[in-house]
PDB file of C-alpha atoms in Angstrom:
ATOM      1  CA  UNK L   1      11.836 -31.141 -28.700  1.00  0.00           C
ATOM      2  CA  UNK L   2      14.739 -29.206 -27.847  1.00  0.00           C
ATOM      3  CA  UNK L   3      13.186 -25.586 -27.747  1.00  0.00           C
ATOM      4  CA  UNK L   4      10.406 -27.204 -25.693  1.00  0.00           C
ATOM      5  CA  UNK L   5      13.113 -28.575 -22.961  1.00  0.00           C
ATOM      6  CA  UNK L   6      14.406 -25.131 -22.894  1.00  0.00           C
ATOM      7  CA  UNK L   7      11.071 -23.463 -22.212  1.00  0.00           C
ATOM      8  CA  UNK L   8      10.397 -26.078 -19.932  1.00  0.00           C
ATOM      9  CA  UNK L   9      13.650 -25.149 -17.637  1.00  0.00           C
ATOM     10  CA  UNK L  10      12.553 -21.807 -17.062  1.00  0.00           C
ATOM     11  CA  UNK L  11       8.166 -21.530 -18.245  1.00  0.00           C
ATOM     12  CA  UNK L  12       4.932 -23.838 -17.206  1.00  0.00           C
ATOM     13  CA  UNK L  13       3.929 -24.583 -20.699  1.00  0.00           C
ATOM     14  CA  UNK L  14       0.849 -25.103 -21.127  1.00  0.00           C
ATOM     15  CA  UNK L  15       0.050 -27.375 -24.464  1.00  0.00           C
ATOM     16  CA  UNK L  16      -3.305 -26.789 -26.157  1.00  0.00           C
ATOM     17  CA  UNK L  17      -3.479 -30.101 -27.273  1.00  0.00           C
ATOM     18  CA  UNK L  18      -3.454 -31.535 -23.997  1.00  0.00           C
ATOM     19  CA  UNK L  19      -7.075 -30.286 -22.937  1.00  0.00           C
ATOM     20  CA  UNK L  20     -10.272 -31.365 -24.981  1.00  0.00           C
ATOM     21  CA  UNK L  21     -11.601 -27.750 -25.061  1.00  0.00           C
ATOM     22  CA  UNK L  22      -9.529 -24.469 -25.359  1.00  0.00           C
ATOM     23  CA  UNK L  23     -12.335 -23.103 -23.100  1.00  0.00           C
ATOM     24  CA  UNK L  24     -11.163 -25.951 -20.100  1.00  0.00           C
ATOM     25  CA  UNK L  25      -7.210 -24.247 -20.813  1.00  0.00           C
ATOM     26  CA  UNK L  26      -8.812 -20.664 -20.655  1.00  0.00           C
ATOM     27  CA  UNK L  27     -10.780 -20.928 -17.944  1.00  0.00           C
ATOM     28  CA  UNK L  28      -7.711 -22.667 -15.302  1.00  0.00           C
ATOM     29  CA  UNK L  29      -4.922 -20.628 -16.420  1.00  0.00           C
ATOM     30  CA  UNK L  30      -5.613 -17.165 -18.602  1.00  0.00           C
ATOM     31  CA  UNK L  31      -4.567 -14.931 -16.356  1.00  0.00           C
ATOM     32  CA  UNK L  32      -1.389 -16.550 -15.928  1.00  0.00           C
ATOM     33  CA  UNK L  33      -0.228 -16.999 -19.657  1.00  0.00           C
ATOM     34  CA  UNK L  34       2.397 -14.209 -20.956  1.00  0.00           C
ATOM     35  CA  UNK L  35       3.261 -15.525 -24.127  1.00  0.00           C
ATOM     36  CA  UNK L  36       1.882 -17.906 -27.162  1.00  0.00           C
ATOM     37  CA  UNK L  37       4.385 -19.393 -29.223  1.00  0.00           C
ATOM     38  CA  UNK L  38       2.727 -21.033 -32.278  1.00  0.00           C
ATOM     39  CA  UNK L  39       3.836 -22.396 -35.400  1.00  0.00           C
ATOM     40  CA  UNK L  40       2.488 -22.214 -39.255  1.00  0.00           C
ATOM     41  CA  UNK L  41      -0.545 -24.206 -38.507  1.00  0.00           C
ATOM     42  CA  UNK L  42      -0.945 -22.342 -34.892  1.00  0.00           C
ATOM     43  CA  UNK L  43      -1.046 -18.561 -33.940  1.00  0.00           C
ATOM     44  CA  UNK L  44      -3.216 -16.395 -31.837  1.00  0.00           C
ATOM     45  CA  UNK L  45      -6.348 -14.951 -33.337  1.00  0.00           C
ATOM     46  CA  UNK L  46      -8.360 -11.645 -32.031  1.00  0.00           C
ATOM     47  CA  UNK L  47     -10.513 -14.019 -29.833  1.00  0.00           C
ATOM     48  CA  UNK L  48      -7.508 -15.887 -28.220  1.00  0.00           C
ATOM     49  CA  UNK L  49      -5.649 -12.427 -27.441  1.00  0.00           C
ATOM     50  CA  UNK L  50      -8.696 -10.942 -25.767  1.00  0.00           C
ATOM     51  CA  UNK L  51      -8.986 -13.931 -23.593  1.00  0.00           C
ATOM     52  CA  UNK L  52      -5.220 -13.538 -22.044  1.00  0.00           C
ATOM     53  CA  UNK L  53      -5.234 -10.661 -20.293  1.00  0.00           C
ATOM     54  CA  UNK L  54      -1.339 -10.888 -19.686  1.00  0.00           C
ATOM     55  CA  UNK L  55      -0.352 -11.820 -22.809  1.00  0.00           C
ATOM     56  CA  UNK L  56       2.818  -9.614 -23.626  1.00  0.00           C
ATOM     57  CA  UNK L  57       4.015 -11.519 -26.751  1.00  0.00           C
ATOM     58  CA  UNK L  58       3.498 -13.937 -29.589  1.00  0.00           C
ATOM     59  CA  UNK L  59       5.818 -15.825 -31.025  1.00  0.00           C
ATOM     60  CA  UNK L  60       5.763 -18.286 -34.389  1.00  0.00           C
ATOM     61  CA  UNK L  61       8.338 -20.379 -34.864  1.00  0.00           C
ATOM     62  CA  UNK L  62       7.910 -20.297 -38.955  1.00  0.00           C
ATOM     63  CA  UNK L  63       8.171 -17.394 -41.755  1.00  0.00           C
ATOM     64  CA  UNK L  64       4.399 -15.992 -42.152  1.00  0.00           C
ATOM     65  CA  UNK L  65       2.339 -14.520 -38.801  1.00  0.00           C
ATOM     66  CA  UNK L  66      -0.619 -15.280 -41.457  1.00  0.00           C
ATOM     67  CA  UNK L  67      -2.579 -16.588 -38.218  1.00  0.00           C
ATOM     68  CA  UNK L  68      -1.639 -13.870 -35.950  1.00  0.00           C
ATOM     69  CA  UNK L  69      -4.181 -11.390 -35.583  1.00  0.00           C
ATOM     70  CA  UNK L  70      -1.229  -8.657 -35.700  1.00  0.00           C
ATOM     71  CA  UNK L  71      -3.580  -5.154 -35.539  1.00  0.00           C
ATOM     72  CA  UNK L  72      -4.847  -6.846 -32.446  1.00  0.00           C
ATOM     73  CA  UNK L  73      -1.336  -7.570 -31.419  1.00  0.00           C
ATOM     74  CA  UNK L  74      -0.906  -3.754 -32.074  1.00  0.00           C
ATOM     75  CA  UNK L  75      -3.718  -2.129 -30.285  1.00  0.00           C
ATOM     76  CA  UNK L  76      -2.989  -3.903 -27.043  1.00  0.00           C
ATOM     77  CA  UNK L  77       0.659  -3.528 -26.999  1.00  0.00           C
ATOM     78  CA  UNK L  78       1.785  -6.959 -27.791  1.00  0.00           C
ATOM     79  CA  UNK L  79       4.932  -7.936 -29.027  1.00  0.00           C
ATOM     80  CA  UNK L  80       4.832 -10.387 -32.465  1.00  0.00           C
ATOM     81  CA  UNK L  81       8.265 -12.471 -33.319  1.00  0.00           C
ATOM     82  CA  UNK L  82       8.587 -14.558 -35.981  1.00  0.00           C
ATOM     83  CA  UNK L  83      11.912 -16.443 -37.987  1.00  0.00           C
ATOM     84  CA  UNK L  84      12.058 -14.590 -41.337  1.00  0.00           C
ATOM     85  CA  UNK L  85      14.461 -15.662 -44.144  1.00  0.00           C
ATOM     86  CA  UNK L  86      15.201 -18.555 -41.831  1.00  0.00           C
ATOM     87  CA  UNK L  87      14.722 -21.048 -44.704  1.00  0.00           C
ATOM     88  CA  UNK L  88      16.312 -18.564 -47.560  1.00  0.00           C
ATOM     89  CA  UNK L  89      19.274 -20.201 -48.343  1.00  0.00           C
ATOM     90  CA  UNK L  90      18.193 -23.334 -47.677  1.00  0.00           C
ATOM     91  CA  UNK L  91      15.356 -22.521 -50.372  1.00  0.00           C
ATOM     92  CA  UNK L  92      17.520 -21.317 -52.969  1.00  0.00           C
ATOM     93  CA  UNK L  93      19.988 -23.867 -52.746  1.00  0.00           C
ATOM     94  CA  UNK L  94      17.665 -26.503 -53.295  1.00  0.00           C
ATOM     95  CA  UNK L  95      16.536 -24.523 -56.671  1.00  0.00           C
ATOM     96  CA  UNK L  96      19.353 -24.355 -57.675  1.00  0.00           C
ATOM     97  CA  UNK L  97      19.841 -28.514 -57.068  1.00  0.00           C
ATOM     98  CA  UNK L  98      16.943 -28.937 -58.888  1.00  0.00           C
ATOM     99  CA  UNK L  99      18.006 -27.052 -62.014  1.00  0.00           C
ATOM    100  CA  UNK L 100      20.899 -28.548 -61.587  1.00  0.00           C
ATOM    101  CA  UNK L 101      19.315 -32.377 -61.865  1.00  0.00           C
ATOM    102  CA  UNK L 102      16.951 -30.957 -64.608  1.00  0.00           C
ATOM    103  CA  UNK L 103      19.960 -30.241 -66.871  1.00  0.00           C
ATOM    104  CA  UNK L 104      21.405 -33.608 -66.470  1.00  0.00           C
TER     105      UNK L 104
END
């Protein structure tokens, strides 16, 4: 919720979920989206990148870019951002909790 404020200062966002068909989003507003910011279970695929001729970046708010169609990204000069080793320590110390309660 907070991010989404933020980018709602300053960006129209436009939410996919908000129109029945992608093509209904596509068709009102392509030209006028610059970025897609997506999460693990949302990215931008080779079919959603050719239909935003403006697009200049892509952005997923987890670790992978597994749904990112990143040569595509590449070829048309679009920037990919992502939050890497964002959950590292968090990761590790919960191993380490949980070897912890398995040697009780």
């Amino acid at each position: 919720p907070y991010l989404e404020q933020e980018l709602n200062k300053r960006y129209n966002l436009f939410r996919i979920w908000d129109y029945p068909q992608l093509s209904q989003l596509l068709t009102q507003h392509a030209t006028s989206i610059r970025a897609v910011v997506g999460r693990s279970n949302a990215g931008a695929d080779s079919d959603l990148i050719d239909a935003l001729p403006n697009l200049e970046i892509v952005s997923s708010s987890s670790v992978g870019v597994d749904l990112i169609d990143i040569n595509k990204c590449k070829e048309k000069g679009i920037r990919v951002t992502n939050t890497p080793d964002v959950l590292t320590d968090e990761v590790a110390d919960l191993a380490i909790g949980l070897i912890l309660t398995l040697l009780r």
